[in-house]
Amino acid sequence: MIVGERKPMGEILEMIAPHEKVLLLGCGTCVTVCLAGGEREVGILAAQLRIHAKKEGKDLQIEEHTIERQCENEWVDEIKSRVEGVDAVMSMACGVGVQLVAEMYPEKAILPALNTTFMGYPVQHGTWLENCRGCGNCVLHLSGGVCPITRCAKSLMNGPCGGSQDGKCEIDEDIECAWQVIYERLKSGGRLDWMNNYQPPRNWSTAGSGGPRKSVKIEEVVD
Amino acid sequence: MNITDNQTAIVRLSSIAAAALFIQQGVEPVAQMTVRDRNRIAIQSDILGAAALGIKNVLCLSGDHQKFGNHPNAKNVFDIDSMNLLRMLKDMRDEKRFECGDEMDVEPRLFLGAAANPFADPFEFRVQRLAKKIDAGADFIQSQGIYDIERFEKWLDAARDAGLTDKVYILGGVIPLKSAGAARYIKNKVAGMIVPDSIIDRMKNASDGKAEGIKIAIETVRRLKEMKGVSGVHIMAIEWEEKVSEIAEGAGLPRRSGPA
């Protein structure tokens, strides 16, 4: 899923400050699951903002609403009347959702309440691990199901650097050395060849270095 | 004489510029080059420049992560890895080709080095990684600083059994210790290094820690000299460069000609 975390309150208050009527818009998909921008978090942030406004003696109206997905036109289209009634929309979706809302309501101030962090999965309650960079050229079938681009701090493709020790990455002892994990997986599967063979320089043009990416669905017929 | 490339990701004088200045002084340097700060375009351009300035020896490294340095918020590059760097420079030299395949008129005539760390994990892969580096183009190897001589020998034996020591010049890394505190710091805080307790105890019990550090370094160089498959040593007296000749002389290394 796409993982996000709420921006610091100071930043949120600064964004909200010029506005009097704000729609706090939650997203029911990824950010609900990662406890950052779903209906529950909308409720919490709305209460915090109201309390703050009251303390400051400021006239602030907060509307709360959560839609299924902010990254699809159909869902974002449904909130038209709600958006018309406010000065600004504070989106609690990932950056994709924020941008679609901004695209569909260009006359409104659209404010991001979250920092979109990465694509990953939970490793324990409240902790998520980055697993995919969306590089556009997957090698997981070769690398034992562990992504070296994402999980090696240097995105190395030819094995661990000299800083790998006791299974840990040199940059932080809380981070696993991806290559240690890859090595063990490939070894247990008798597939160390991939690691022992030279891997040429990556083609990063699919990874965003070729400019903003666009994906067009083409149906492929397999003979 | 190794010239580091913004080691520990702290901004320093460019390794190529410093190496060129050494050449002007009649000293033949090894210019280090990392893939942390440059993509394949910048690296190839810098290598052509280095060769034009008379630099011959290039040590190909991935580079310390910028997290350790004085610009931890920088974006790193890692377009290619150190293995790709070796292959790319080898192809420039031997095939007169850039990484993209385009031909060049005049090739950089380089002697290519790579790092090897027998103290990093997984240990069994370290010999295989050495083989990969030789295959990719390494003419010489510089090892990480050696304190655990047994582990280094185990790695060297495996490399020799694989026929690798005949294909490459291996330089053993020696870093003299200044104190027991420094030894403990390296053991606990520097990733990829091993300092056995016996070394820490020696440093702790010595009346003169610095003298003991030099003594250990001299003993290490002497041990390395005896090992089949070791072609030389790389003494890294960090911020203690004046001690290099003392260690070299103490270990009975032949005095080099030319400026000290």
Short mmCIF file of C-alpha atoms in Angstrom, two decimals:
data_model
loop_
_atom_site.label_atom_id
_atom_site.label_comp_id
_atom_site.label_asym_id
_atom_site.label_seq_id
_atom_site.Cartn_x
_atom_site.Cartn_y
_atom_site.Cartn_z
CA MET A 1 0.00 0.00 0.00
CA ILE A 2 0.93 3.67 -0.12
CA VAL A 3 2.08 4.71 3.33
CA GLY A 4 1.81 8.21 4.69
CA GLU A 5 2.10 10.03 7.96
CA ARG A 6 0.44 13.17 9.15
CA LYS A 7 2.38 16.38 8.85
CA PRO A 8 3.42 18.12 12.08
CA MET A 9 0.63 20.18 13.62
CA GLY A 10 2.58 23.43 13.17
CA GLU A 11 2.70 22.94 9.44
CA ILE A 12 -1.01 22.07 9.28
CA LEU A 13 -1.98 25.15 11.29
CA GLU A 14 0.12 27.34 9.03
CA MET A 15 -1.64 25.99 5.94
CA ILE A 16 -5.09 26.36 7.52
CA ALA A 17 -4.47 29.87 8.91
CA PRO A 18 -5.69 31.92 5.90
CA HIS A 19 -8.96 29.93 5.66
CA GLU A 20 -12.21 30.06 7.60
CA LYS A 21 -14.12 27.12 6.17
CA VAL A 22 -12.18 23.97 5.47
CA LEU A 23 -13.23 20.54 4.28
CA LEU A 24 -11.12 17.85 5.90
CA LEU A 25 -11.21 15.08 3.34
CA GLY A 26 -10.22 11.54 4.31
CA CYS A 27 -9.41 8.66 2.01
CA GLY A 28 -10.78 5.20 2.65
CA THR A 29 -8.05 3.15 1.05
CA CYS A 30 -4.27 2.96 1.77
CA VAL A 31 -4.05 5.81 4.27
CA THR A 32 -6.97 4.39 6.24
CA VAL A 33 -5.12 1.09 6.57
CA CYS A 34 -1.88 2.82 7.59
CA LEU A 35 -3.77 4.88 10.18
CA ALA A 36 -2.86 8.25 8.71
CA GLY A 37 -5.78 9.70 6.77
CA GLY A 38 -8.95 7.67 7.14
CA GLU A 39 -12.27 8.59 8.75
CA ARG A 40 -10.83 8.10 12.24
CA GLU A 41 -7.87 10.40 11.59
CA VAL A 42 -10.16 12.98 9.98
CA GLY A 43 -12.19 13.03 13.21
CA ILE A 44 -9.10 13.40 15.39
CA LEU A 45 -7.56 16.18 13.31
CA ALA A 46 -10.90 18.01 13.05
CA ALA A 47 -11.27 17.98 16.85
CA GLN A 48 -7.69 19.22 17.29
CA LEU A 49 -8.21 22.04 14.82
CA ARG A 50 -11.49 23.10 16.43
CA ILE A 51 -9.93 23.15 19.90
CA HIS A 52 -6.99 25.17 18.64
CA ALA A 53 -9.25 27.65 16.85
CA LYS A 54 -11.37 28.09 19.96
CA LYS A 55 -8.31 28.70 22.12
CA GLU A 56 -7.04 31.26 19.64
CA GLY A 57 -10.48 32.87 19.36
CA LYS A 58 -10.51 32.19 15.65
CA ASP A 59 -13.61 31.58 13.56
CA LEU A 60 -12.88 28.26 11.88
CA GLN A 61 -15.44 25.87 10.45
CA ILE A 62 -14.29 22.34 9.77
CA GLU A 63 -16.34 19.97 7.63
CA GLU A 64 -15.48 16.29 7.83
CA HIS A 65 -15.89 13.81 5.02
CA THR A 66 -14.18 10.65 3.86
CA ILE A 67 -14.49 9.09 0.42
CA GLU A 68 -13.53 5.60 -0.71
CA ARG A 69 -10.60 6.72 -2.88
CA GLN A 70 -9.19 10.16 -3.69
CA CYS A 71 -7.16 8.73 -6.57
CA GLU A 72 -10.18 8.03 -8.80
CA ASN A 73 -12.31 10.63 -10.56
CA GLU A 74 -15.65 9.00 -9.77
CA TRP A 75 -15.18 9.28 -6.03
CA VAL A 76 -13.69 12.77 -6.13
CA ASP A 77 -16.49 13.96 -8.42
CA GLU A 78 -19.08 13.06 -5.76
CA ILE A 79 -17.84 15.73 -3.34
CA LYS A 80 -18.49 18.65 -5.72
CA SER A 81 -21.20 20.30 -3.61
CA ARG A 82 -19.14 19.93 -0.42
CA VAL A 83 -16.11 21.52 -2.06
CA GLU A 84 -18.18 24.42 -3.38
CA GLY A 85 -19.18 25.34 0.15
CA VAL A 86 -15.67 25.74 1.60
CA ASP A 87 -12.57 27.96 1.10
CA ALA A 88 -10.11 25.12 1.15
CA VAL A 89 -9.87 21.35 1.11
CA MET A 90 -7.33 19.73 3.37
CA SER A 91 -6.79 16.31 1.86
CA MET A 92 -5.68 13.50 4.12
CA ALA A 93 -4.87 11.27 1.13
CA CYS A 94 -1.47 10.43 -0.31
CA GLY A 95 0.08 12.81 -2.85
CA VAL A 96 -1.83 11.08 -5.62
CA GLY A 97 -5.17 11.86 -4.03
CA VAL A 98 -4.18 15.44 -3.22
CA GLN A 99 -3.23 16.01 -6.85
CA LEU A 100 -6.43 14.56 -8.26
CA VAL A 101 -8.54 16.71 -5.94
CA ALA A 102 -6.49 19.75 -7.03
CA GLU A 103 -6.91 18.76 -10.68
CA MET A 104 -10.69 18.47 -10.33
CA TYR A 105 -11.18 21.61 -8.20
CA PRO A 106 -8.47 23.95 -9.51
CA GLU A 107 -10.16 27.08 -8.16
CA LYS A 108 -9.87 25.85 -4.54
CA ALA A 109 -6.91 25.83 -2.20
CA ILE A 110 -6.00 22.15 -1.79
CA LEU A 111 -3.80 21.47 1.23
CA PRO A 112 -1.92 18.24 1.95
CA ALA A 113 -2.31 17.01 5.52
CA LEU A 114 0.05 14.08 5.06
CA ASN A 115 3.58 13.42 3.96
CA THR A 116 3.44 10.49 1.59
CA THR A 117 6.34 8.32 2.65
CA PHE A 118 6.60 5.16 0.55
CA MET A 119 5.08 1.96 -0.76
CA GLY A 120 5.35 -0.78 1.79
CA TYR A 121 3.70 -3.25 4.13
CA PRO A 122 3.31 -3.43 7.90
CA VAL A 123 5.93 -5.41 9.81
CA GLN A 124 4.23 -4.92 13.17
CA HIS A 125 1.31 -2.86 14.40
CA GLY A 126 2.06 0.77 13.63
CA THR A 127 5.32 0.06 11.75
CA TRP A 128 5.61 -0.12 7.99
CA LEU A 129 8.61 -1.07 5.86
CA GLU A 130 9.40 0.35 2.44
CA ASN A 131 9.49 -2.42 -0.16
CA CYS A 132 9.04 -0.96 -3.61
CA ARG A 133 10.31 2.13 -5.43
CA GLY A 134 8.22 1.55 -8.53
CA CYS A 135 11.37 1.40 -10.66
CA GLY A 136 9.49 -0.01 -13.63
CA ASN A 137 11.77 -3.00 -14.14
CA CYS A 138 11.15 -5.66 -11.52
CA VAL A 139 13.86 -8.19 -10.60
CA LEU A 140 12.15 -9.79 -7.61
CA HIS A 141 11.97 -13.19 -9.33
CA LEU A 142 15.79 -13.16 -9.45
CA SER A 143 16.62 -11.51 -6.14
CA GLY A 144 14.86 -13.91 -3.81
CA GLY A 145 11.80 -11.69 -3.51
CA VAL A 146 13.76 -8.85 -1.86
CA CYS A 147 14.17 -5.57 -3.73
CA PRO A 148 17.81 -4.41 -3.78
CA ILE A 149 16.83 -1.06 -5.30
CA THR A 150 14.56 -0.26 -2.38
CA ARG A 151 16.04 -2.12 0.53
CA CYS A 152 19.77 -1.62 -0.05
CA ALA A 153 20.73 1.89 1.11
CA LYS A 154 22.93 2.25 -1.97
CA SER A 155 20.62 0.39 -4.39
CA LEU A 156 23.54 -1.89 -5.24
CA MET A 157 22.98 -4.66 -7.77
CA ASN A 158 26.14 -6.76 -7.38
CA GLY A 159 26.02 -7.81 -3.76
CA PRO A 160 26.57 -6.22 -0.36
CA CYS A 161 29.00 -3.37 0.19
CA GLY A 162 31.77 -3.53 2.78
CA GLY A 163 29.51 -2.10 5.44
CA SER A 164 27.29 -5.18 5.83
CA GLN A 165 27.92 -6.84 9.17
CA ASP A 166 25.91 -9.30 11.25
CA GLY A 167 23.05 -8.93 8.79
CA LYS A 168 22.76 -5.20 9.40
CA CYS A 169 23.11 -2.23 7.07
CA GLU A 170 25.95 0.17 7.74
CA ILE A 171 23.65 3.17 7.96
CA ASP A 172 21.53 1.88 10.85
CA GLU A 173 21.67 -1.23 12.98
CA ASP A 174 17.87 -1.36 12.93
CA ILE A 175 17.93 -1.85 9.15
CA GLU A 176 18.51 -5.29 7.72
CA CYS A 177 21.17 -5.59 5.03
CA ALA A 178 18.99 -6.42 2.02
CA TRP A 179 21.86 -8.33 0.43
CA GLN A 180 22.30 -10.55 3.47
CA VAL A 181 18.62 -11.49 3.15
CA ILE A 182 18.95 -11.97 -0.60
CA TYR A 183 22.06 -14.12 -0.10
CA GLU A 184 20.35 -16.38 2.40
CA ARG A 185 17.20 -16.77 0.30
CA LEU A 186 19.12 -17.53 -2.87
CA LYS A 187 21.46 -19.90 -1.06
CA SER A 188 18.59 -21.89 0.45
CA GLY A 189 17.01 -22.10 -3.00
CA GLY A 190 20.26 -23.11 -4.69
CA ARG A 191 20.10 -19.97 -6.84
CA LEU A 192 23.23 -18.08 -5.82
CA ASP A 193 24.25 -17.85 -9.48
CA TRP A 194 22.31 -14.64 -9.94
CA MET A 195 24.32 -12.99 -7.20
CA ASN A 196 27.62 -14.42 -8.36
CA ASN A 197 27.07 -13.24 -11.92
CA TYR A 198 27.82 -9.68 -12.99
CA GLN A 199 24.74 -7.46 -13.11
CA PRO A 200 25.19 -4.62 -15.63
CA PRO A 201 24.25 -0.98 -14.95
CA ARG A 202 20.52 -0.49 -14.50
CA ASN A 203 18.33 1.25 -17.01
CA TRP A 204 16.90 4.01 -14.83
CA SER A 205 14.78 5.50 -17.62
CA THR A 206 11.85 3.40 -16.38
CA ALA A 207 12.45 4.51 -12.79
CA GLY A 208 11.57 8.17 -13.22
CA SER A 209 14.91 9.32 -14.64
CA GLY A 210 13.28 9.26 -18.06
CA GLY A 211 10.86 11.98 -17.01
CA PRO A 212 7.34 11.70 -15.53
CA ARG A 213 5.91 8.30 -16.33
CA LYS A 214 2.66 7.35 -17.96
CA SER A 215 1.23 3.86 -18.20
CA VAL A 216 -1.07 2.90 -21.07
CA LYS A 217 -2.91 -0.40 -20.84
CA ILE A 218 -2.42 -2.52 -23.93
CA GLU A 219 -4.14 -5.88 -24.01
CA GLU A 220 -1.65 -8.57 -24.92
CA VAL A 221 -2.73 -11.72 -26.68
CA VAL A 222 -0.70 -14.80 -25.82
CA ASP A 223 -0.61 -17.39 -28.57
CA MET B 1 49.56 7.38 -1.89
CA ASN B 2 45.77 7.14 -1.78
CA ILE B 3 43.70 10.26 -2.26
CA THR B 4 40.22 9.76 -0.88
CA ASP B 5 37.03 10.91 -2.59
CA ASN B 6 35.03 12.82 0.03
CA GLN B 7 35.49 9.99 2.52
CA THR B 8 32.76 9.47 5.11
CA ALA B 9 30.75 11.77 2.84
CA ILE B 10 32.44 14.89 4.19
CA VAL B 11 33.30 17.53 1.61
CA ARG B 12 37.04 17.59 0.83
CA LEU B 13 39.30 18.78 -1.91
CA SER B 14 38.45 16.84 -5.06
CA SER B 15 40.44 13.60 -5.23
CA ILE B 16 41.29 14.23 -8.88
CA ALA B 17 42.58 17.76 -8.19
CA ALA B 18 44.60 16.56 -5.19
CA ALA B 19 45.99 13.62 -7.17
CA ALA B 20 47.04 15.99 -9.97
CA LEU B 21 48.88 18.15 -7.42
CA PHE B 22 50.69 15.06 -6.13
CA ILE B 23 51.78 14.18 -9.65
CA GLN B 24 53.24 17.69 -9.97
CA GLN B 25 55.28 16.88 -6.85
CA GLY B 26 56.55 13.66 -8.39
CA VAL B 27 54.41 11.29 -6.33
CA GLU B 28 52.27 8.66 -8.04
CA PRO B 29 48.82 8.71 -6.42
CA VAL B 30 45.87 6.35 -6.32
CA ALA B 31 42.83 8.55 -6.92
CA GLN B 32 39.74 7.17 -5.27
CA MET B 33 36.42 7.48 -7.08
CA THR B 34 33.01 6.70 -5.62
CA VAL B 35 29.64 6.22 -7.28
CA ARG B 36 27.82 8.01 -4.48
CA ASP B 37 28.08 11.51 -5.93
CA ARG B 38 28.30 11.04 -9.69
CA ASN B 39 26.30 9.29 -12.36
CA ARG B 40 27.87 7.43 -15.28
CA ILE B 41 28.08 10.61 -17.36
CA ALA B 42 29.99 12.57 -14.70
CA ILE B 43 32.25 9.65 -13.84
CA GLN B 44 33.36 9.04 -17.41
CA SER B 45 33.95 12.74 -17.93
CA ASP B 46 35.95 12.99 -14.70
CA ILE B 47 37.98 9.92 -15.64
CA LEU B 48 38.90 11.44 -18.99
CA GLY B 49 39.93 14.57 -17.11
CA ALA B 50 41.92 12.56 -14.57
CA ALA B 51 43.74 10.71 -17.33
CA ALA B 52 44.51 14.02 -19.07
CA LEU B 53 46.09 15.22 -15.82
CA GLY B 54 48.30 12.13 -15.71
CA ILE B 55 46.37 10.08 -13.16
CA LYS B 56 46.81 6.36 -13.76
CA ASN B 57 45.62 4.59 -10.64
CA VAL B 58 41.92 4.73 -9.81
CA LEU B 59 40.32 2.95 -6.88
CA CYS B 60 36.68 2.17 -7.66
CA LEU B 61 34.39 2.39 -4.64
CA SER B 62 30.71 2.60 -3.86
CA GLY B 63 31.39 5.24 -1.19
CA ASP B 64 30.27 5.79 2.38
CA HIS B 65 26.59 6.63 2.65
CA GLN B 66 25.95 10.37 2.96
CA LYS B 67 24.20 9.71 6.26
CA PHE B 68 27.66 9.62 7.88
CA GLY B 69 28.82 12.91 6.44
CA ASN B 70 28.30 16.63 6.85
CA HIS B 71 25.52 16.79 4.26
CA PRO B 72 23.17 14.03 5.44
CA ASN B 73 20.24 15.64 3.60
CA ALA B 74 21.95 15.32 0.21
CA LYS B 75 20.51 13.13 -2.53
CA ASN B 76 22.85 10.29 -3.38
CA VAL B 77 23.38 9.04 -6.90
CA PHE B 78 24.29 5.33 -7.01
CA ASP B 79 23.42 5.25 -10.71
CA ILE B 80 25.89 2.37 -10.99
CA ASP B 81 27.67 0.33 -8.33
CA SER B 82 31.39 -0.19 -7.74
CA MET B 83 31.31 -3.38 -9.84
CA ASN B 84 29.81 -1.47 -12.78
CA LEU B 85 32.38 1.29 -12.27
CA LEU B 86 35.24 -1.19 -12.65
CA ARG B 87 33.71 -2.69 -15.78
CA MET B 88 32.95 0.73 -17.25
CA LEU B 89 36.52 1.99 -16.77
CA LYS B 90 37.97 -1.29 -18.03
CA ASP B 91 35.86 -1.00 -21.18
CA MET B 92 36.96 2.61 -21.63
CA ARG B 93 40.59 1.48 -21.40
CA ASP B 94 40.50 -1.85 -23.23
CA GLU B 95 37.64 -1.42 -25.69
CA LYS B 96 37.83 2.37 -26.15
CA ARG B 97 34.13 2.45 -25.49
CA PHE B 98 31.91 4.52 -23.25
CA GLU B 99 29.29 2.79 -21.17
CA CYS B 100 26.68 3.55 -23.83
CA GLY B 101 28.78 1.75 -26.44
CA ASP B 102 30.02 4.86 -28.28
CA GLU B 103 33.64 4.73 -29.32
CA MET B 104 36.35 7.14 -28.19
CA ASP B 105 39.52 8.18 -29.99
CA VAL B 106 41.97 8.11 -27.11
CA GLU B 107 41.46 5.77 -24.19
CA PRO B 108 42.35 6.58 -20.57
CA ARG B 109 45.25 4.34 -19.61
CA LEU B 110 44.31 3.24 -16.16
CA PHE B 111 45.38 0.80 -13.49
CA LEU B 112 42.17 -0.14 -11.76
CA GLY B 113 41.74 -0.83 -8.09
CA ALA B 114 38.88 -2.15 -6.02
CA ALA B 115 38.15 -2.57 -2.35
CA ALA B 116 37.66 -5.87 -0.59
CA ASN B 117 36.42 -6.30 2.94
CA PRO B 118 36.99 -9.76 4.42
CA PHE B 119 35.47 -8.53 7.68
CA ALA B 120 32.06 -7.78 6.23
CA ASP B 121 29.27 -10.31 5.80
CA PRO B 122 28.25 -12.71 4.42
CA PHE B 123 31.82 -13.96 4.76
CA GLU B 124 31.46 -16.74 2.19
CA PHE B 125 30.37 -14.24 -0.42
CA ARG B 126 33.46 -12.07 0.09
CA VAL B 127 35.68 -14.32 -2.02
CA GLN B 128 33.00 -14.55 -4.69
CA ARG B 129 32.73 -10.77 -4.65
CA LEU B 130 36.49 -10.53 -5.09
CA ALA B 131 36.21 -12.83 -8.10
CA LYS B 132 33.46 -10.63 -9.52
CA LYS B 133 35.59 -7.53 -9.05
CA ILE B 134 38.58 -9.12 -10.76
CA ASP B 135 36.35 -10.22 -13.58
CA ALA B 136 34.90 -6.72 -13.85
CA GLY B 137 38.36 -5.21 -14.22
CA ALA B 138 40.24 -4.90 -10.93
CA ASP B 139 44.03 -4.94 -11.39
CA PHE B 140 44.68 -4.39 -7.70
CA ILE B 141 42.76 -4.75 -4.46
CA GLN B 142 42.95 -2.71 -1.28
CA SER B 143 41.57 -4.43 1.79
CA GLN B 144 39.75 -2.87 4.71
CA GLY B 145 41.95 -2.24 7.77
CA ILE B 146 43.14 -5.53 9.25
CA TYR B 147 43.06 -6.27 12.98
CA ASP B 148 41.61 -9.79 12.80
CA ILE B 149 44.53 -11.40 11.01
CA GLU B 150 43.06 -14.91 11.23
CA ARG B 151 39.93 -13.89 9.36
CA PHE B 152 42.00 -12.06 6.76
CA GLU B 153 44.12 -15.19 6.24
CA LYS B 154 41.05 -17.37 5.96
CA TRP B 155 39.75 -15.07 3.22
CA LEU B 156 43.14 -14.95 1.51
CA ASP B 157 43.45 -18.76 1.62
CA ALA B 158 40.06 -19.12 -0.02
CA ALA B 159 41.02 -16.52 -2.64
CA ARG B 160 44.27 -18.35 -3.32
CA ASP B 161 42.44 -21.71 -3.59
CA ALA B 162 40.15 -20.09 -6.16
CA GLY B 163 43.19 -18.96 -8.13
CA LEU B 164 42.39 -15.31 -7.55
CA THR B 165 45.67 -14.18 -5.98
CA ASP B 166 47.45 -14.86 -9.27
CA LYS B 167 45.11 -12.54 -11.11
CA VAL B 168 45.32 -9.45 -8.94
CA TYR B 169 47.68 -7.53 -6.64
CA ILE B 170 46.30 -7.53 -3.12
CA LEU B 171 47.29 -4.79 -0.70
CA GLY B 172 46.51 -5.43 2.96
CA GLY B 173 45.07 -2.46 4.82
CA VAL B 174 46.77 -1.35 8.03
CA ILE B 175 45.32 1.37 10.26
CA PRO B 176 47.47 2.20 13.31
CA LEU B 177 45.47 2.68 16.51
CA LYS B 178 46.04 5.69 18.76
CA SER B 179 44.28 4.43 21.89
CA ALA B 180 42.12 1.69 23.40
CA GLY B 181 39.18 4.06 23.01
CA ALA B 182 39.84 4.33 19.29
CA ALA B 183 40.01 0.53 19.05
CA ARG B 184 36.69 0.18 20.85
CA TYR B 185 35.14 2.86 18.64
CA ILE B 186 36.19 1.03 15.49
CA LYS B 187 34.92 -2.27 16.87
CA ASN B 188 31.53 -0.91 17.93
CA LYS B 189 30.81 1.99 15.62
CA VAL B 190 32.50 1.43 12.29
CA ALA B 191 30.45 -0.93 10.15
CA GLY B 192 32.38 -3.66 8.42
CA MET B 193 35.38 -3.66 10.75
CA ILE B 194 36.44 -6.22 13.33
CA VAL B 195 38.81 -5.49 16.22
CA PRO B 196 39.50 -8.59 18.34
CA ASP B 197 39.44 -8.21 22.13
CA SER B 198 43.11 -9.23 22.24
CA ILE B 199 44.01 -6.02 20.37
CA ILE B 200 41.79 -3.90 22.60
CA ASP B 201 43.40 -5.48 25.69
CA ARG B 202 46.88 -4.78 24.38
CA MET B 203 45.98 -1.16 23.79
CA LYS B 204 44.31 -0.90 27.20
CA ASN B 205 47.24 -2.39 29.08
CA ALA B 206 49.95 -0.46 27.26
CA SER B 207 51.66 2.35 29.15
CA ASP B 208 51.99 4.28 25.88
CA GLY B 209 48.91 3.64 23.74
CA LYS B 210 50.22 5.40 20.66
CA ALA B 211 53.51 3.48 20.73
CA GLU B 212 51.56 0.22 21.14
CA GLY B 213 49.37 1.15 18.17
CA ILE B 214 52.44 1.65 16.01
CA LYS B 215 53.89 -1.61 17.30
CA ILE B 216 50.71 -3.53 16.39
CA ALA B 217 50.72 -1.91 12.95
CA ILE B 218 54.35 -2.93 12.40
CA GLU B 219 53.59 -6.51 13.48
CA THR B 220 50.60 -6.58 11.10
CA VAL B 221 52.72 -5.38 8.17
CA ARG B 222 55.33 -8.04 9.00
CA ARG B 223 52.65 -10.76 9.07
CA LEU B 224 51.22 -9.54 5.78
CA LYS B 225 54.66 -9.57 4.16
CA GLU B 226 54.89 -13.28 4.86
CA MET B 227 51.53 -14.16 3.36
CA LYS B 228 51.49 -15.72 -0.08
CA GLY B 229 49.14 -13.72 -2.25
CA VAL B 230 49.70 -10.35 -0.58
CA SER B 231 51.56 -7.98 -2.89
CA GLY B 232 51.80 -4.96 -0.62
CA VAL B 233 50.27 -2.97 2.16
CA HIS B 234 48.18 0.16 2.34
CA ILE B 235 48.99 2.04 5.53
CA MET B 236 46.13 4.32 6.50
CA ALA B 237 47.51 6.49 9.30
CA ILE B 238 44.44 8.69 9.56
CA GLU B 239 45.42 12.20 10.62
CA TRP B 240 48.73 10.62 11.63
CA GLU B 241 50.42 10.53 8.24
CA GLU B 242 53.86 11.31 9.69
CA LYS B 243 53.89 7.81 11.19
CA VAL B 244 53.71 6.02 7.84
CA SER B 245 57.47 5.98 7.29
CA GLU B 246 58.07 4.83 10.88
CA ILE B 247 55.70 1.88 10.37
CA ALA B 248 57.20 1.06 6.96
CA GLU B 249 60.77 1.21 8.26
CA GLY B 250 59.85 -0.69 11.42
CA ALA B 251 58.39 -3.49 9.30
CA GLY B 252 61.48 -3.56 7.10
CA LEU B 253 59.77 -2.40 3.92
CA PRO B 254 62.18 -1.20 1.22
CA ARG B 255 62.52 2.55 1.10
CA ARG B 256 60.91 4.03 -1.98
CA SER B 257 62.87 6.37 -4.15
CA GLY B 258 61.67 9.88 -4.86
CA PRO B 259 60.22 12.50 -2.54
CA ALA B 260 59.11 11.28 0.87
#
